[in-house]
């Protein structure tokens, strides 16, 4: 199977580096960006992503708004989306179209398993 390509938008630089490394250790390609504006540009582009991993608290454009944007685009309508947050917003994330919500402090190490499951690789 070809490696997964993941768009990862995360405001916390240290967390972005750690999670990116964790995903790349699986052999996956990670396109990381630190803010919602850059993430929106990438979501609206024709670049193929197997999964979107979005921080809910991004500067300028929130991860929740990015979920809304992605679900309105034909080429992103069925792309699996995981929303990460330090706050309890799982219901909001899922109601806007996210496939999964993970709380950063508790579930950060569940990302790899969650990506495998959502991408149909388990």
CSV table of N, CA and C in Angstrom, one decimal, residues 2-7 29 31 42-52 75-76 79:
chain,number,residue,atom,x,y,z
A,2,UNK,N,0.4,2.3,-0.7
A,2,UNK,CA,1.2,3.5,-0.7
A,2,UNK,C,1.1,4.2,0.6
A,3,UNK,N,2.1,5.0,1.0
A,3,UNK,CA,2.0,5.7,2.3
A,3,UNK,C,0.9,6.7,2.3
A,4,UNK,N,0.3,6.9,3.5
A,4,UNK,CA,-0.7,7.9,3.6
A,4,UNK,C,-0.2,9.3,3.5
A,5,UNK,N,-1.0,10.2,3.0
A,5,UNK,CA,-0.6,11.6,3.0
A,5,UNK,C,-1.6,12.4,3.9
A,6,UNK,N,-1.1,13.1,4.9
A,6,UNK,CA,-1.9,13.7,6.0
A,6,UNK,C,-1.6,15.2,6.0
A,7,UNK,N,-2.7,16.0,6.0
A,7,UNK,CA,-2.6,17.4,6.3
A,7,UNK,C,-2.8,17.5,7.8
A,29,UNK,N,3.4,10.5,4.9
A,29,UNK,CA,3.8,11.9,4.5
A,29,UNK,C,2.9,12.8,5.3
A,31,UNK,N,2.0,16.9,5.8
A,31,UNK,CA,2.1,18.3,5.3
A,31,UNK,C,1.6,19.1,6.5
A,42,UNK,N,-4.5,24.8,1.7
A,42,UNK,CA,-4.2,23.4,1.4
A,42,UNK,C,-5.4,22.6,1.2
A,43,UNK,N,-6.4,22.8,2.1
A,43,UNK,CA,-7.7,22.0,2.0
A,43,UNK,C,-8.4,22.4,0.6
A,44,UNK,N,-8.4,23.6,0.3
A,44,UNK,CA,-9.0,24.1,-1.0
A,44,UNK,C,-8.2,23.7,-2.2
A,45,UNK,N,-7.0,23.3,-2.1
A,45,UNK,CA,-6.1,23.0,-3.2
A,45,UNK,C,-6.5,21.6,-3.8
A,46,UNK,N,-5.9,21.2,-4.9
A,46,UNK,CA,-6.2,19.9,-5.5
A,46,UNK,C,-5.2,18.8,-4.9
A,47,UNK,N,-4.4,19.2,-3.9
A,47,UNK,CA,-3.5,18.2,-3.3
A,47,UNK,C,-4.3,17.1,-2.7
A,48,UNK,N,-3.9,15.9,-3.0
A,48,UNK,CA,-4.6,14.7,-2.4
A,48,UNK,C,-4.1,14.4,-1.0
A,49,UNK,N,-5.1,14.3,-0.1
A,49,UNK,CA,-4.8,14.0,1.3
A,49,UNK,C,-5.7,12.8,1.7
A,50,UNK,N,-5.1,11.8,2.3
A,50,UNK,CA,-5.9,10.7,2.8
A,50,UNK,C,-6.6,11.0,4.1
A,51,UNK,N,-6.1,12.0,4.8
A,51,UNK,CA,-6.7,12.3,6.1
A,51,UNK,C,-6.4,13.8,6.5
A,52,UNK,N,-7.3,14.5,7.2
A,52,UNK,CA,-7.0,15.8,7.7
A,52,UNK,C,-7.0,15.7,9.2
A,75,UNK,N,-14.2,17.3,-3.5
A,75,UNK,CA,-13.0,16.4,-3.4
A,75,UNK,C,-12.6,16.2,-1.9
A,76,UNK,N,-13.2,16.8,-1.0
A,76,UNK,CA,-12.9,16.6,0.5
A,76,UNK,C,-14.1,16.0,1.2
A,79,UNK,N,-13.2,12.8,2.8
A,79,UNK,CA,-11.9,12.6,3.4
A,79,UNK,C,-12.0,12.5,4.9
